[in-house]
Amino acid sequence: MRNSPRSITLFLIATLTLLTTLGGCSKIGEAIDCDQMCEEIQTCVDGSLDVQRCSDRCEDKADDNKLRRQLDECTDCLDQNYSCGEITDKCPACDGVIEELI
């Protein structure tokens, strides 16, 4: 069976669309991580923290590769549902991120 130029074109367009769409997922992931991190800070560290403002600050600072890596490590650790008292010992990656966001 011979591939028609139309089939090849449709395949390339679909592939490009898929790649473009998937590329945007990392930003969504960062926003979710920032929200999670800031909610955790509010719950465990500073009850008066403005979560939206913290999340915005986090997203701005997440452009820094080191902070993004720490944020990912921290939120992965927070997914383990440790209590507030356990986070310091169990999630050392969170220390630097919390300092940057408060």
Coordinates of N, CA, C and O in Angstrom, one line a residue:
M1 N 0.8 -1.2 0.0 CA 0.0 0.0 0.0 C 0.9 1.2 0.0 O 1.8 1.3 0.7
R2 N 0.6 2.2 -0.8 CA 1.4 3.4 -1.0 C 0.8 4.5 -0.1 O -0.4 4.7 0.0
N3 N 1.8 5.2 0.6 CA 1.4 6.3 1.4 C 1.1 7.6 0.6 O 2.0 7.9 -0.2
S4 N 0.0 8.1 0.7 CA -0.3 9.3 -0.1 C 0.3 10.6 0.6 O 0.4 10.6 1.8
P5 N 0.6 11.6 -0.1 CA 1.1 12.8 0.5 C 0.1 13.4 1.5 O 0.5 14.0 2.5
R6 N -1.2 13.2 1.2 CA -2.2 13.7 2.2 C -2.1 13.0 3.5 O -2.2 13.6 4.6
S7 N -1.9 11.7 3.5 CA -1.8 10.9 4.8 C -0.5 11.3 5.5 O -0.5 11.5 6.7
I8 N 0.6 11.5 4.8 CA 1.8 11.9 5.4 C 1.7 13.3 6.1 O 2.1 13.6 7.2
T9 N 1.0 14.2 5.3 CA 0.8 15.6 5.9 C -0.1 15.6 7.1 O 0.3 16.2 8.1
L10 N -1.1 14.8 7.1 CA -2.0 14.7 8.3 C -1.2 14.1 9.5 O -1.4 14.5 10.6
F11 N -0.4 13.1 9.2 CA 0.4 12.5 10.3 C 1.3 13.5 10.9 O 1.5 13.6 12.1
L12 N 2.0 14.3 10.0 CA 3.0 15.3 10.5 C 2.3 16.4 11.3 O 2.7 16.8 12.3
I13 N 1.1 16.8 10.9 CA 0.3 17.8 11.6 C -0.1 17.3 12.9 O 0.0 18.0 14.0
A14 N -0.6 16.1 13.0 CA -1.0 15.5 14.2 C 0.2 15.3 15.2 O 0.1 15.6 16.4
T15 N 1.3 14.9 14.7 CA 2.5 14.8 15.5 C 3.0 16.1 16.1 O 3.3 16.3 17.3
L16 N 3.0 17.1 15.2 CA 3.4 18.5 15.7 C 2.4 19.0 16.7 O 2.8 19.6 17.7
T17 N 1.1 18.8 16.5 CA 0.1 19.2 17.5 C 0.3 18.5 18.8 O 0.3 19.2 19.9
L18 N 0.6 17.3 18.8 CA 0.8 16.5 20.0 C 2.0 17.0 20.8 O 2.0 17.2 22.0
L19 N 3.1 17.2 20.0 CA 4.3 17.7 20.7 C 4.2 19.1 21.3 O 4.7 19.3 22.4
T20 N 3.5 19.9 20.6 CA 3.2 21.3 21.1 C 2.4 21.2 22.3 O 2.7 21.9 23.3
T21 N 1.4 20.4 22.3 CA 0.5 20.3 23.5 C 1.2 19.7 24.7 O 1.1 20.2 25.8
L22 N 2.0 18.7 24.5 CA 2.7 18.1 25.6 C 3.8 19.0 26.2 O 4.1 19.0 27.3
G23 N 4.3 19.9 25.4 CA 5.3 20.8 25.8 C 4.8 21.8 26.9 O 5.5 22.2 27.8
G24 N 3.5 22.1 26.8 CA 2.9 23.0 27.8 C 2.6 22.3 29.1 O 2.3 23.0 30.1
C25 N 2.6 21.0 29.2 CA 2.3 20.4 30.4 C 3.3 20.6 31.6 O 2.9 20.6 32.7
S26 N 4.5 20.9 31.2 CA 5.5 21.2 32.3 C 5.1 22.5 33.0 O 5.3 22.5 34.2
K27 N 4.6 23.5 32.4 CA 4.2 24.7 33.1 C 3.0 24.4 34.0 O 2.9 24.9 35.1
I28 N 2.1 23.6 33.5 CA 0.9 23.2 34.4 C 1.4 22.5 35.6 O 1.0 22.8 36.7
G29 N 2.4 21.6 35.4 CA 2.9 20.9 36.5 C 3.6 21.8 37.5 O 3.4 21.6 38.7
E30 N 4.3 22.8 37.0 CA 4.9 23.7 38.0 C 3.9 24.5 38.8 O 4.1 24.7 39.9
A31 N 2.8 24.9 38.1 CA 1.8 25.7 38.8 C 1.2 24.8 39.9 O 0.9 25.3 41.0
I32 N 0.9 23.5 39.6 CA 0.3 22.6 40.6 C 1.3 22.4 41.7 O 0.9 22.4 42.9
D33 N 2.6 22.2 41.4 CA 3.6 22.1 42.4 C 3.7 23.3 43.3 O 3.8 23.2 44.6
C34 N 3.6 24.5 42.7 CA 3.6 25.7 43.5 C 2.4 25.8 44.4 O 2.6 26.2 45.6
D35 N 1.3 25.5 43.9 CA 0.1 25.6 44.8 C 0.2 24.6 45.9 O -0.1 25.0 47.1
Q36 N 0.6 23.4 45.6 CA 0.8 22.4 46.7 C 1.8 22.9 47.7 O 1.5 22.8 48.9
M37 N 2.9 23.4 47.3 CA 4.0 23.8 48.2 C 3.5 24.9 49.1 O 3.7 24.9 50.3
C38 N 2.8 25.9 48.5 CA 2.3 27.1 49.3 C 1.2 26.7 50.3 O 1.2 27.2 51.4
E39 N 0.4 25.8 49.9 CA -0.6 25.3 50.8 C 0.0 24.6 52.0 O -0.4 24.7 53.1
E40 N 1.0 23.8 51.7 CA 1.8 23.1 52.8 C 2.5 24.1 53.7 O 2.5 24.0 54.9
I41 N 3.1 25.2 53.1 CA 3.7 26.2 54.0 C 2.7 26.9 54.8 O 2.9 27.1 56.0
Q42 N 1.5 27.2 54.3 CA 0.4 27.8 55.1 C 0.0 26.9 56.2 O -0.2 27.4 57.3
T43 N -0.2 25.6 55.9 CA -0.6 24.7 56.9 C 0.4 24.4 58.0 O 0.1 24.4 59.2
C44 N 1.7 24.3 57.6 CA 2.7 23.8 58.6 C 3.6 24.9 59.1 O 4.2 24.7 60.2
V45 N 3.8 26.0 58.4 CA 4.8 27.0 58.8 C 4.1 28.4 59.2 O 4.4 29.0 60.2
D46 N 3.3 28.9 58.3 CA 2.8 30.3 58.4 C 1.3 30.3 58.1 O 1.0 30.4 56.9
G47 N 0.4 30.2 59.1 CA -1.0 30.2 58.8 C -1.5 31.4 58.2 O -2.6 31.4 57.6
S48 N -0.8 32.5 58.2 CA -1.3 33.8 57.6 C -0.8 34.0 56.2 O -1.0 35.0 55.6
L49 N -0.1 33.0 55.7 CA 0.5 33.1 54.3 C -0.6 33.2 53.3 O -1.6 32.5 53.3
D50 N -0.4 34.2 52.4 CA -1.3 34.3 51.2 C -0.9 33.3 50.2 O 0.1 33.5 49.5
V51 N -1.7 32.2 50.0 CA -1.3 31.1 49.1 C -1.2 31.6 47.7 O -0.2 31.2 47.0
Q52 N -2.1 32.4 47.2 CA -2.0 32.9 45.8 C -0.8 33.7 45.6 O -0.1 33.5 44.6
R53 N -0.4 34.6 46.5 CA 0.8 35.4 46.3 C 2.0 34.5 46.4 O 2.9 34.7 45.6
C54 N 2.0 33.6 47.3 CA 3.2 32.6 47.4 C 3.3 31.8 46.1 O 4.4 31.6 45.6
S55 N 2.2 31.4 45.6 CA 2.2 30.6 44.4 C 2.7 31.4 43.2 O 3.5 30.9 42.4
D56 N 2.3 32.6 43.1 CA 2.8 33.5 42.0 C 4.3 33.7 42.1 O 5.0 33.6 41.1
R57 N 4.8 33.9 43.3 CA 6.2 34.1 43.6 C 6.9 32.8 43.2 O 8.0 32.9 42.6
C58 N 6.4 31.7 43.6 CA 7.0 30.4 43.3 C 7.1 30.2 41.8 O 8.1 29.8 41.3
E59 N 6.0 30.5 41.1 CA 6.1 30.3 39.6 C 7.1 31.2 39.0 O 7.8 30.8 38.1
D60 N 7.3 32.5 39.5 CA 8.3 33.4 39.0 C 9.7 32.8 39.3 O 10.6 32.9 38.4
K61 N 9.9 32.3 40.5 CA 11.2 31.7 40.8 C 11.5 30.4 40.2 O 12.6 29.9 40.2
A62 N 10.5 29.7 39.8 CA 10.6 28.3 39.2 C 11.4 28.3 37.9 O 11.8 27.2 37.4
D63 N 11.6 29.5 37.4 CA 12.4 29.5 36.1 C 13.9 29.2 36.4 O 14.6 28.8 35.5
D64 N 14.3 29.3 37.7 CA 15.6 28.9 38.1 C 15.7 27.4 38.2 O 14.9 26.8 38.9
N65 N 16.6 26.8 37.4 CA 16.6 25.3 37.4 C 16.8 24.7 38.8 O 16.3 23.6 39.0
K66 N 17.7 25.3 39.6 CA 17.9 24.7 40.9 C 16.7 24.7 41.8 O 16.3 23.7 42.4
L67 N 15.9 25.8 41.8 CA 14.7 25.8 42.6 C 13.6 24.9 42.0 O 12.9 24.2 42.7
R68 N 13.6 24.8 40.7 CA 12.6 23.9 40.1 C 12.9 22.5 40.5 O 12.0 21.7 40.8
R69 N 14.1 22.1 40.5 CA 14.5 20.7 40.9 C 14.2 20.5 42.3 O 13.6 19.5 42.7
Q70 N 14.5 21.5 43.2 CA 14.1 21.4 44.6 C 12.6 21.3 44.8 O 12.2 20.5 45.7
L71 N 11.9 22.1 44.1 CA 10.4 22.1 44.2 C 9.9 20.8 43.8 O 9.0 20.2 44.5
D72 N 10.4 20.2 42.7 CA 9.9 18.9 42.3 C 10.2 17.8 43.4 O 9.4 17.0 43.7
E73 N 11.4 17.9 43.9 CA 11.8 16.9 45.0 C 10.9 17.1 46.2 O 10.5 16.1 46.8
C74 N 10.7 18.4 46.6 CA 9.9 18.6 47.8 C 8.5 18.2 47.6 O 7.9 17.5 48.5
T75 N 7.9 18.5 46.5 CA 6.5 18.1 46.3 C 6.3 16.6 46.2 O 5.3 16.1 46.6
D76 N 7.3 16.0 45.6 CA 7.3 14.5 45.5 C 7.3 13.9 46.9 O 6.6 13.0 47.2
C77 N 8.1 14.5 47.8 CA 8.2 14.1 49.2 C 6.9 14.4 49.9 O 6.4 13.6 50.7
L78 N 6.3 15.6 49.7 CA 5.1 16.0 50.3 C 3.9 15.0 49.9 O 3.0 14.8 50.7
D79 N 4.0 14.4 48.8 CA 3.0 13.5 48.3 C 2.9 12.2 49.2 O 2.0 11.5 49.1
Q80 N 4.0 12.1 50.0 CA 4.0 10.9 51.0 C 3.1 11.1 52.2 O 3.0 10.3 53.0
N81 N 2.5 12.3 52.3 CA 1.6 12.7 53.3 C 2.2 12.6 54.7 O 1.6 12.1 55.7
Y82 N 3.4 13.1 54.9 CA 4.0 13.3 56.2 C 3.3 14.3 57.0 O 2.7 15.3 56.4
S83 N 3.3 14.2 58.3 CA 2.8 15.3 59.1 C 3.7 16.5 59.1 O 4.9 16.4 58.7
C84 N 3.2 17.6 59.5 CA 4.0 18.8 59.5 C 5.3 18.6 60.3 O 6.4 19.1 59.8
G85 N 5.3 18.0 61.4 CA 6.5 17.7 62.2 C 7.5 16.8 61.5 O 8.7 16.9 61.8
E86 N 7.1 16.0 60.6 CA 8.0 15.1 59.9 C 8.6 15.7 58.7 O 9.7 15.2 58.2
I87 N 8.1 16.7 58.1 CA 8.6 17.3 56.9 C 10.0 17.7 57.0 O 10.8 17.4 56.1
T88 N 10.4 18.3 58.1 CA 11.8 18.8 58.2 C 12.8 17.6 58.1 O 13.8 17.7 57.4
D89 N 12.5 16.5 58.8 CA 13.4 15.4 58.7 C 13.2 14.6 57.5 O 14.2 14.1 56.9
K90 N 12.0 14.4 57.0 CA 11.8 13.5 55.9 C 12.0 14.2 54.5 O 12.2 13.5 53.5
C91 N 11.8 15.5 54.4 CA 11.9 16.2 53.2 C 12.9 17.4 53.2 O 12.5 18.5 53.2
P92 N 14.2 17.1 53.3 CA 15.2 18.1 53.4 C 15.2 19.1 52.1 O 15.6 20.2 52.2
A93 N 14.7 18.6 51.0 CA 14.6 19.5 49.8 C 13.7 20.6 50.0 O 13.8 21.7 49.4
C94 N 12.7 20.5 50.9 CA 11.8 21.6 51.1 C 12.3 22.8 51.9 O 11.8 23.9 51.7
D95 N 13.4 22.6 52.6 CA 14.0 23.7 53.4 C 14.3 24.9 52.6 O 13.9 26.0 52.8
G96 N 15.1 24.6 51.5 CA 15.5 25.7 50.6 C 14.4 26.4 49.9 O 14.3 27.6 49.7
V97 N 13.4 25.6 49.5 CA 12.2 26.1 48.8 C 11.4 27.0 49.7 O 11.0 28.1 49.3
I98 N 11.2 26.5 50.9 CA 10.4 27.3 51.9 C 11.0 28.6 52.1 O 10.4 29.7 52.2
E99 N 12.3 28.6 52.3 CA 13.1 29.9 52.6 C 12.9 30.9 51.4 O 12.8 32.1 51.6
E100 N 12.9 30.3 50.2 CA 12.7 31.2 49.0 C 11.3 31.8 48.9 O 11.2 32.8 48.3
L101 N 10.3 31.1 49.4 CA 8.9 31.5 49.2 C 8.3 32.3 50.3 O 7.3 33.0 50.1
I102 N 8.9 32.3 51.5 CA 8.4 33.0 52.6 C 8.8 34.5 52.6 O 9.8 34.8 52.2

